[in-house]
């Protein structure tokens, strides 16, 4: 029954410690195995001689074929990663990744790029740590600089209770073999000189915990890197082609209807984030998911001032500085359902008030852009990586406000599920039937806020 | 950001309101008679349409009264506001009510069993 009765960290330690990063495939050199030009200092120099006019295209713009082994709906980070791991680990290369818009144009390009694996429950720790380990070799594997920067993610506590709860969580996280340290206000001030640790603040900084292996990556580069490597192995990426329905015969999916015609497929995998509910409706089953806009905003570029990611659940603010110098701030999700890709102004207003209280130096920053992505959230704030009531149709959704960090791990285990038609140990807890079985993975305590 | 016409207080900013999620979810009368899957339909599964959505709101920082609303989630257009305990009256509202898969679930049939309607 409910795992809440169990202590976190009490079992399955080996999950996170020995995550099978290379399972299901041959080891050694991955990534570009087709005919693609490799990116290197030498190729940069060589192309400089021809004024950078002869770079190969990073991926093709192929025509949609009438049939594939696997059709993936959604060319975001998770969908492209799924295609890449299907091709590189499972040898399935006759794949189409179909997207309504352009690749990486949804939530992959609309987040705050934070990466961490310091989750409370064993099941979450296993999948996010699996992802972290893939991040650590991703740029080399894809031969594409994802600008993965392990600058550390520091989460603040603003009350005695929060600090006590945080200390307990740190111990649970360490039991899962994931780095995590409690910091006191003086250590926080030393790490982040611009933070105001005055105890008279309305929400004073009482302490915090840091995952030093956490950090950020360049979100677009992640989509581009996976797209280029998948394309190199023969995966067709079909952009600007909406999927309008499914071909289902006797409870088995046979293909998809698209704007460019019917495509037959042995297996269909949907990774459509905010629109998961809409797509599930087309296939005729239900999801426990609500879709809401989540906002973020970015300032004008300034000189380097902040070299860690700061999060605060209590005042609901998270901030980092991009390599371009912009201050990237994340706000919360709207309280009500919506597909508008823009949220209420009150949400960033509240977040900016919190940010300025913690970082008085931000008070004169000018914001350049704000945006909203549609996040698909489950009642237990954990994802769905699952078979569905329709045979050969798979869904990967419900990542809510924290899907970016999971991109490699999510794609890796989802590819495994599609190839073997059975979830592996990491994916197994995240099946759809947990909602009838009652085995929820309630991450609201650790990750109930946007992150 | 929405301007919501509270039936008692008039048009007010959405900050004053609390969103209560999907409307017209009936609690099963005899939950023990339902399978786990049928109970999960009632408890966890969500209407999540891109378009007209029937939902509950409460004017939390005002009169504190609840009401139902029909809102298009793709455009944020508010199409109808009607009292708790009633069904929508507009064509779009009735269509959204009828199209909801919940109408066919064992949980809803269980909830309505023994009622005259």
XYZ file of C-alpha atoms in Angstrom:
568
model
C 0.000 0.000 0.000
C 1.119 3.540 0.567
C 4.844 3.807 0.780
C 4.460 6.810 3.105
C 4.470 4.239 5.892
C 8.056 3.390 5.006
C 11.180 5.345 5.776
C 12.864 6.765 2.708
C 16.344 5.509 2.119
C 15.537 2.238 3.838
C 15.757 0.051 0.776
C 16.758 0.012 -2.863
C 19.915 1.942 -2.149
C 21.520 0.174 -5.039
C 19.048 1.760 -7.446
C 20.681 5.088 -7.464
C 24.155 3.834 -6.760
C 24.327 1.327 -9.569
C 22.069 2.805 -12.181
C 22.531 0.899 -15.417
C 23.568 3.847 -17.551
C 24.797 1.585 -20.299
C 22.214 -1.164 -20.051
C 20.667 -2.625 -23.134
C 23.379 -1.850 -25.590
C 26.993 -2.242 -26.457
C 29.477 -0.102 -24.609
C 32.138 2.134 -26.002
C 31.784 5.007 -28.427
C 28.231 6.203 -28.909
C 26.664 9.204 -30.455
C 27.705 9.903 -33.978
C 28.084 6.583 -35.739
C 26.594 7.584 -39.062
C 28.305 9.828 -41.565
C 28.032 13.086 -39.664
C 30.868 15.529 -39.417
C 32.213 15.615 -35.861
C 32.480 18.886 -33.980
C 35.979 19.504 -32.618
C 38.632 22.171 -32.378
C 40.074 20.832 -35.640
C 36.769 21.037 -37.512
C 36.342 24.558 -36.158
C 39.737 25.540 -37.521
C 39.122 23.776 -40.838
C 35.784 25.534 -41.311
C 37.288 28.876 -40.381
C 39.393 28.579 -43.562
C 36.201 28.521 -45.629
C 34.571 31.325 -43.610
C 32.223 28.853 -41.864
C 30.161 28.523 -45.028
C 30.509 24.756 -45.427
C 29.209 23.376 -42.151
C 27.006 20.356 -42.674
C 23.359 20.639 -41.682
C 22.870 19.351 -38.140
C 19.853 17.260 -39.170
C 17.893 16.526 -42.322
C 14.346 17.659 -43.151
C 13.052 14.279 -44.365
C 9.718 13.443 -45.950
C 7.330 11.421 -43.820
C 7.456 7.757 -44.838
C 4.270 5.652 -44.838
C 5.459 3.292 -42.112
C 7.966 3.087 -39.237
C 8.863 0.614 -36.503
C 8.321 3.311 -33.886
C 6.593 6.687 -34.132
C 7.372 9.134 -31.339
C 4.888 11.982 -30.930
C 6.616 15.105 -29.628
C 10.082 16.334 -30.593
C 11.017 17.906 -27.286
C 14.033 16.888 -25.235
C 12.365 13.757 -23.855
C 11.047 12.622 -27.247
C 14.347 13.166 -29.034
C 16.251 11.476 -26.200
C 13.873 8.515 -26.494
C 14.612 8.276 -30.220
C 18.349 8.564 -29.618
C 18.420 5.802 -26.979
C 16.157 3.537 -29.055
C 18.622 3.890 -31.915
C 21.880 3.789 -29.935
C 21.034 1.268 -27.184
C 18.394 -0.924 -28.771
C 19.312 -0.819 -32.450
C 15.849 0.366 -33.496
C 16.530 3.005 -36.127
C 13.403 3.044 -38.296
C 11.866 5.808 -36.188
C 9.949 9.018 -36.863
C 9.749 11.798 -34.292
C 6.749 13.937 -35.244
C 6.029 17.376 -33.806
C 3.286 19.941 -34.299
C 5.828 22.765 -34.113
C 9.613 22.877 -34.302
C 11.887 20.614 -32.298
C 12.569 21.773 -28.745
C 10.005 24.552 -29.127
C 7.761 23.577 -26.225
C 8.718 23.179 -22.586
C 12.278 22.169 -23.568
C 12.800 25.762 -24.646
C 10.640 27.224 -21.882
C 12.229 26.215 -18.585
C 14.913 27.442 -16.210
C 17.357 24.593 -17.028
C 17.963 23.465 -13.439
C 19.411 19.973 -12.971
C 19.542 18.130 -9.637
C 18.799 14.684 -8.238
C 18.252 15.415 -4.535
C 14.811 13.848 -4.234
C 13.339 12.323 -1.100
C 11.796 9.036 -2.191
C 13.890 6.118 -3.431
C 11.922 5.813 -6.677
C 12.487 9.484 -7.547
C 16.112 9.406 -6.428
C 16.691 6.433 -8.719
C 15.347 8.051 -11.877
C 16.768 11.542 -11.301
C 20.181 10.180 -10.316
C 20.106 7.934 -13.379
C 19.523 11.096 -15.364
C 22.312 12.961 -13.558
C 24.811 10.250 -14.474
C 23.790 10.470 -18.123
C 24.103 14.291 -17.996
C 27.670 13.914 -16.742
C 28.786 12.310 -20.013
C 26.233 13.749 -22.379
C 28.229 16.415 -24.220
C 30.944 13.871 -25.038
C 28.465 11.178 -25.995
C 26.472 13.427 -28.324
C 29.527 15.337 -29.608
C 27.499 18.455 -28.862
C 28.261 20.962 -26.115
C 25.193 20.956 -23.855
C 27.002 23.455 -21.601
C 26.272 21.221 -18.618
C 27.604 23.123 -15.632
C 27.713 21.444 -12.221
C 27.759 24.715 -10.322
C 25.680 23.430 -7.408
C 22.021 23.809 -6.474
C 21.395 25.424 -3.085
C 17.922 25.179 -1.544
C 17.134 27.591 1.291
C 15.216 27.030 4.525
C 13.343 29.948 6.071
C 11.978 28.463 9.293
C 13.083 26.129 12.088
C 10.661 23.518 10.861
C 11.808 23.734 7.265
C 15.436 23.408 8.344
C 14.667 20.321 10.448
C 12.713 18.736 7.610
C 15.525 19.617 5.213
C 18.123 17.973 7.456
C 16.056 14.799 7.504
C 15.727 14.922 3.727
C 19.487 15.383 3.347
C 20.084 12.182 5.349
C 17.585 10.264 3.196
C 19.202 11.571 0.015
C 22.686 10.575 1.249
C 21.442 7.080 2.035
C 20.641 6.817 -1.658
C 24.242 7.635 -2.487
C 23.491 11.164 -3.718
C 25.627 14.082 -2.567
C 23.884 16.533 -0.299
C 25.132 18.866 2.441
C 23.470 21.152 4.968
C 24.853 24.693 5.095
C 24.403 27.255 7.866
C 23.657 30.939 7.107
C 27.332 31.923 7.393
C 28.350 29.252 4.859
C 25.532 30.367 2.570
C 26.695 33.977 2.799
C 30.208 32.829 1.926
C 28.943 30.835 -1.083
C 26.574 33.570 -2.275
C 27.882 36.979 -1.160
C 24.957 38.895 -2.677
C 22.320 37.128 -0.549
C 20.814 38.990 2.406
C 21.081 36.794 5.520
C 19.787 39.453 7.936
C 17.769 37.541 10.581
C 15.219 40.363 10.651
C 13.923 39.563 7.168
C 10.288 38.473 6.908
C 11.554 35.095 5.677
C 15.111 34.927 7.071
C 17.676 32.488 5.675
C 17.956 29.915 8.474
C 20.072 27.456 6.502
C 19.982 25.406 3.371
C 21.248 22.339 1.600
C 23.359 22.037 -1.486
C 23.827 19.397 -4.132
C 27.197 20.302 -5.595
C 26.752 18.027 -8.603
C 23.565 19.883 -9.516
C 23.592 22.791 -11.924
C 22.295 23.888 -15.291
C 22.597 23.050 -18.990
C 21.787 24.890 -22.199
C 18.229 23.752 -22.895
C 18.218 24.256 -26.675
C 21.550 22.485 -27.023
C 20.091 19.414 -25.340
C 17.322 19.188 -27.947
C 19.737 19.979 -30.778
C 22.357 17.495 -29.585
C 19.870 14.636 -29.313
C 18.259 15.610 -32.639
C 21.599 15.646 -34.452
C 22.753 12.334 -32.982
C 19.388 10.637 -33.618
C 19.273 11.970 -37.181
C 22.800 10.657 -37.691
C 21.517 7.146 -36.972
C 18.676 7.500 -39.457
C 15.838 8.786 -37.271
C 13.426 10.973 -39.258
C 12.528 14.173 -37.416
C 9.315 15.542 -38.908
C 8.594 19.098 -37.814
C 5.460 21.209 -38.331
C 3.239 18.156 -38.660
C 0.495 17.784 -36.055
C -0.743 14.351 -35.077
C -4.524 14.427 -35.333
C -5.512 10.935 -34.231
C -4.544 7.303 -33.725
C -5.225 4.198 -35.782
C -6.453 1.692 -33.229
C -7.727 -1.780 -34.152
C -9.001 -4.189 -31.501
C -7.219 -2.319 -28.756
C -3.881 -2.270 -30.578
C -2.383 0.906 -31.991
C -1.433 0.567 -35.674
C -0.276 4.087 -36.452
C -1.126 7.757 -36.319
C -3.075 10.216 -38.442
C -1.121 13.362 -39.177
C -1.532 16.545 -41.175
C 0.752 14.969 -43.767
C -1.203 11.729 -43.991
C -1.446 8.392 -42.256
C 1.660 6.738 -40.847
C 1.606 3.105 -39.849
C 3.750 2.122 -36.891
C 4.586 -0.979 -34.905
C 4.701 1.070 -31.741
C 3.658 4.606 -30.873
C 5.178 6.601 -28.017
C 3.737 9.922 -26.841
C 5.918 12.480 -25.087
C 3.824 15.616 -25.400
C 4.020 17.168 -21.890
C 1.278 19.772 -21.489
C -0.862 18.261 -24.223
C -0.750 14.720 -22.800
C -4.406 14.950 -21.800
C -5.462 16.086 -25.265
C -3.538 13.255 -26.935
C -4.810 10.657 -24.431
C -8.330 11.832 -25.293
C -7.628 11.006 -28.978
C -6.608 7.499 -27.922
C -9.668 7.162 -25.694
C -8.262 6.799 -22.178
C -7.908 8.974 -19.093
C -4.952 10.504 -17.310
C -4.721 11.879 -13.767
C -3.079 15.016 -15.128
C -3.852 18.720 -15.082
C -2.133 21.201 -17.410
C -1.230 24.676 -16.193
C 1.017 27.511 -17.330
C 4.357 27.813 -15.527
C 6.243 31.056 -15.984
C 9.853 32.100 -16.013
C 11.634 35.306 -16.858
C 15.080 36.524 -17.682
C 16.842 39.827 -17.071
C 19.242 41.904 -19.092
C 22.761 40.395 -19.061
C 24.985 41.609 -16.226
C 28.519 40.764 -15.080
C 29.016 37.450 -13.238
C 27.423 37.780 -9.813
C 25.877 34.393 -8.986
C 27.663 31.087 -9.573
C 25.215 28.639 -7.984
C 21.525 27.918 -8.496
C 19.425 29.194 -5.568
C 16.003 27.757 -4.810
C 13.547 28.606 -2.102
C 10.372 26.599 -1.695
C 8.959 28.759 1.102
C 9.059 32.067 -0.748
C 8.782 30.262 -4.078
C 11.671 31.603 -6.055
C 14.536 30.045 -7.951
C 17.322 31.845 -9.682
C 20.554 31.288 -11.556
C 22.792 33.277 -13.866
C 23.195 32.063 -17.415
C 26.563 31.974 -19.161
C 25.408 35.000 -21.158
C 25.004 36.878 -17.849
C 21.222 36.983 -17.705
C 19.566 36.365 -14.357
C 17.087 33.524 -14.968
C 14.172 33.507 -12.548
C 11.441 30.914 -12.251
C 8.019 31.592 -10.867
C 5.220 29.244 -9.934
C 2.484 27.589 -11.931
C -0.906 29.202 -12.204
C -3.519 27.882 -9.787
C -5.957 26.971 -12.555
C -5.858 24.814 -15.698
C -4.847 26.470 -18.923
C -3.126 26.013 -22.278
C -2.414 29.683 -22.954
C 1.429 29.494 -22.707
C 1.300 32.714 -20.716
C 0.389 32.996 -17.075
C -1.053 35.509 -14.648
C 1.065 38.564 -13.904
C 0.502 38.120 -10.165
C 2.698 34.993 -10.158
C 5.971 36.618 -11.331
C 5.103 39.680 -9.261
C 5.131 37.630 -6.052
C 8.295 35.799 -7.085
C 10.129 39.046 -7.901
C 9.189 40.472 -4.504
C 10.781 37.408 -2.883
C 13.840 37.645 -5.116
C 14.430 41.311 -4.287
C 14.080 40.648 -0.561
C 16.722 37.910 -0.704
C 18.937 39.731 -3.222
C 18.540 43.506 -2.712
C 21.053 44.014 -5.546
C 18.395 42.739 -8.004
C 16.054 45.657 -7.310
C 17.231 47.643 -10.329
C 17.491 44.707 -12.742
C 15.428 45.092 -15.865
C 13.569 42.063 -17.091
C 13.932 41.304 -20.785
C 11.603 38.417 -21.493
C 9.047 36.259 -19.769
C 7.405 33.122 -21.043
C 5.062 30.364 -20.003
C 5.153 26.639 -20.647
C 2.283 24.240 -20.097
C 3.212 21.791 -17.351
C 1.403 18.488 -16.906
C 1.197 17.591 -13.241
C 0.054 14.349 -11.587
C -1.655 14.334 -8.183
C 1.538 12.930 -6.623
C 3.907 15.268 -8.532
C 5.666 12.278 -10.104
C 5.758 11.342 -13.788
C 3.937 8.653 -15.739
C 6.230 6.381 -17.797
C 3.893 3.656 -18.788
C 2.130 1.269 -21.078
C -1.451 2.328 -21.639
C -4.826 0.590 -22.032
C -4.036 0.524 -25.785
C -1.430 -2.126 -26.722
C 1.822 -0.868 -28.241
C 0.949 2.702 -27.211
C 3.230 4.200 -24.549
C 3.011 7.469 -22.648
C 5.745 9.469 -20.951
C 4.180 12.505 -19.276
C 3.290 14.142 -15.985
C 6.778 15.555 -15.355
C 5.074 18.706 -14.159
C 7.382 21.529 -13.257
C 10.637 19.551 -13.233
C 11.002 17.618 -16.456
C 14.063 19.276 -17.955
C 16.518 17.760 -15.471
C 15.132 14.321 -16.237
C 15.561 14.544 -20.018
C 18.347 11.942 -20.499
C 17.089 9.510 -17.850
C 13.506 9.795 -18.984
C 14.432 9.112 -22.609
C 16.729 6.255 -21.599
C 14.185 4.302 -19.523
C 11.321 5.130 -21.900
C 13.305 3.731 -24.838
C 13.870 0.602 -22.774
C 10.131 0.326 -22.041
C 9.262 0.696 -25.731
C 11.898 -1.765 -26.925
C 11.089 -4.492 -24.394
C 7.371 -3.728 -23.830
C 8.072 -3.940 -20.098
C 9.333 -1.295 -17.673
C 12.784 -1.707 -16.168
C 13.419 -1.348 -12.455
C 13.770 2.422 -12.607
C 10.610 2.998 -14.664
C 8.424 0.388 -12.963
C 7.183 2.576 -10.065
C 5.911 5.203 -12.516
C 3.243 3.180 -14.290
C -0.271 4.503 -14.782
C -1.811 1.761 -12.662
C -0.260 3.191 -9.501
C -3.377 5.364 -9.296
C -5.642 2.351 -8.916
C -3.114 0.352 -6.882
C -2.468 3.206 -4.468
C 1.337 3.096 -4.656
C 1.779 6.825 -5.171
C 5.201 8.479 -5.145
C 4.273 11.625 -3.320
C 7.026 14.092 -4.111
C 5.025 17.176 -3.149
C 7.079 17.549 0.011
C 10.361 17.646 -1.872
C 9.282 18.944 -5.234
C 5.788 20.330 -4.899
C 6.976 23.653 -6.201
C 8.254 24.538 -9.587
C 11.889 23.646 -10.024
C -5.108 36.888 -15.311
C -8.869 36.702 -15.204
C -11.629 39.158 -14.418
C -14.248 36.983 -12.759
C -17.816 38.184 -12.379
C -18.695 36.919 -8.900
C -22.494 36.384 -8.762
C -22.614 38.274 -5.461
C -19.778 40.817 -5.631
C -19.475 41.658 -9.330
C -16.317 41.653 -11.460
C -13.157 41.096 -9.393
C -9.523 40.161 -10.084
C -8.750 36.414 -10.053
C -6.305 36.908 -7.149
C -9.330 37.135 -4.840
C -10.562 33.729 -5.926
C -9.661 30.141 -5.206
C -9.768 27.533 -7.958
C -11.609 24.385 -6.931
C -10.865 22.168 -9.923
C -13.240 20.227 -12.116
C -16.957 20.657 -11.353
C -19.684 18.004 -11.184
C -17.615 15.162 -9.686
C -20.079 13.108 -7.663
C -18.865 11.120 -4.673
C -19.892 7.459 -4.986
C -22.612 6.441 -2.514
C -21.361 2.909 -2.052
C -17.627 3.185 -2.693
C -16.989 -0.354 -1.448
C -18.951 -1.676 -4.418
C -16.554 -0.078 -6.902
C -13.397 -1.665 -8.294
C -10.074 0.062 -7.572
C -9.972 1.289 -11.186
C -13.487 2.730 -10.967
C -12.648 4.471 -7.693
C -9.439 5.853 -9.240
C -11.619 7.355 -12.003
C -13.469 9.273 -9.286
C -10.453 10.128 -7.142
C -7.522 10.784 -9.475
C -8.498 10.980 -13.136
C -8.981 14.501 -14.476
C -10.804 16.317 -17.200
C -8.025 18.302 -18.791
C -9.528 19.693 -22.011
C -8.038 22.326 -24.269
C -11.271 24.244 -24.674
C -14.440 24.660 -22.607
C -13.929 23.376 -19.044
C -16.516 23.205 -16.262
C -14.871 24.164 -12.992
C -15.557 25.356 -9.450
C -14.378 28.644 -7.985
C -14.729 30.256 -4.587
C -14.522 33.994 -3.900
C -12.074 33.326 -1.061
C -11.040 36.893 -0.300
C -14.525 38.268 -0.853
C -17.898 36.766 -0.051
C -16.347 33.276 0.346
C -19.140 31.689 -1.707
C -18.695 28.940 -4.269
C -19.997 28.914 -7.825
C -19.488 27.031 -11.089
C -17.850 28.463 -14.159
C -17.397 27.494 -17.803
C -14.022 28.712 -19.080
C -12.160 28.052 -22.305
C -8.710 26.865 -21.191
C -7.182 27.700 -24.582
C -8.231 31.372 -24.512
C -9.218 32.029 -20.861
C -12.592 33.291 -22.079
C -15.223 32.944 -19.349
C -18.376 31.624 -21.018
C -20.813 31.057 -18.173
C -21.131 31.414 -14.408
C -23.872 29.449 -12.642
C -24.738 28.411 -9.072
C -23.446 25.335 -7.249
C -25.764 22.369 -7.510
C -27.012 23.364 -10.946
C -26.068 22.262 -14.453
C -24.782 24.668 -17.108
C -27.437 26.432 -19.175
C -25.524 27.616 -22.230
C -25.151 25.375 -25.248
C -21.363 25.229 -24.839
C -21.760 24.353 -21.165
C -24.241 21.589 -21.843
C -22.008 20.209 -24.586
C -18.995 20.187 -22.219
C -21.086 18.479 -19.551
C -22.339 15.795 -21.924
C -18.922 15.188 -23.516
C -17.274 14.446 -20.154
C -16.288 10.751 -19.911
C -17.265 10.914 -16.248
C -20.935 10.645 -17.268
C -20.285 7.026 -18.305
C -18.198 5.923 -15.325
C -19.257 3.332 -12.769
C -18.362 5.863 -10.065
C -20.928 8.383 -11.310
C -23.589 5.725 -11.833
C -22.888 4.521 -8.309
C -23.229 8.090 -7.008
C -26.587 8.537 -8.752
C -27.999 5.144 -7.781
C -31.119 5.441 -5.701
C -31.756 9.010 -6.835
C -34.994 9.912 -8.558
C -33.323 11.828 -11.360
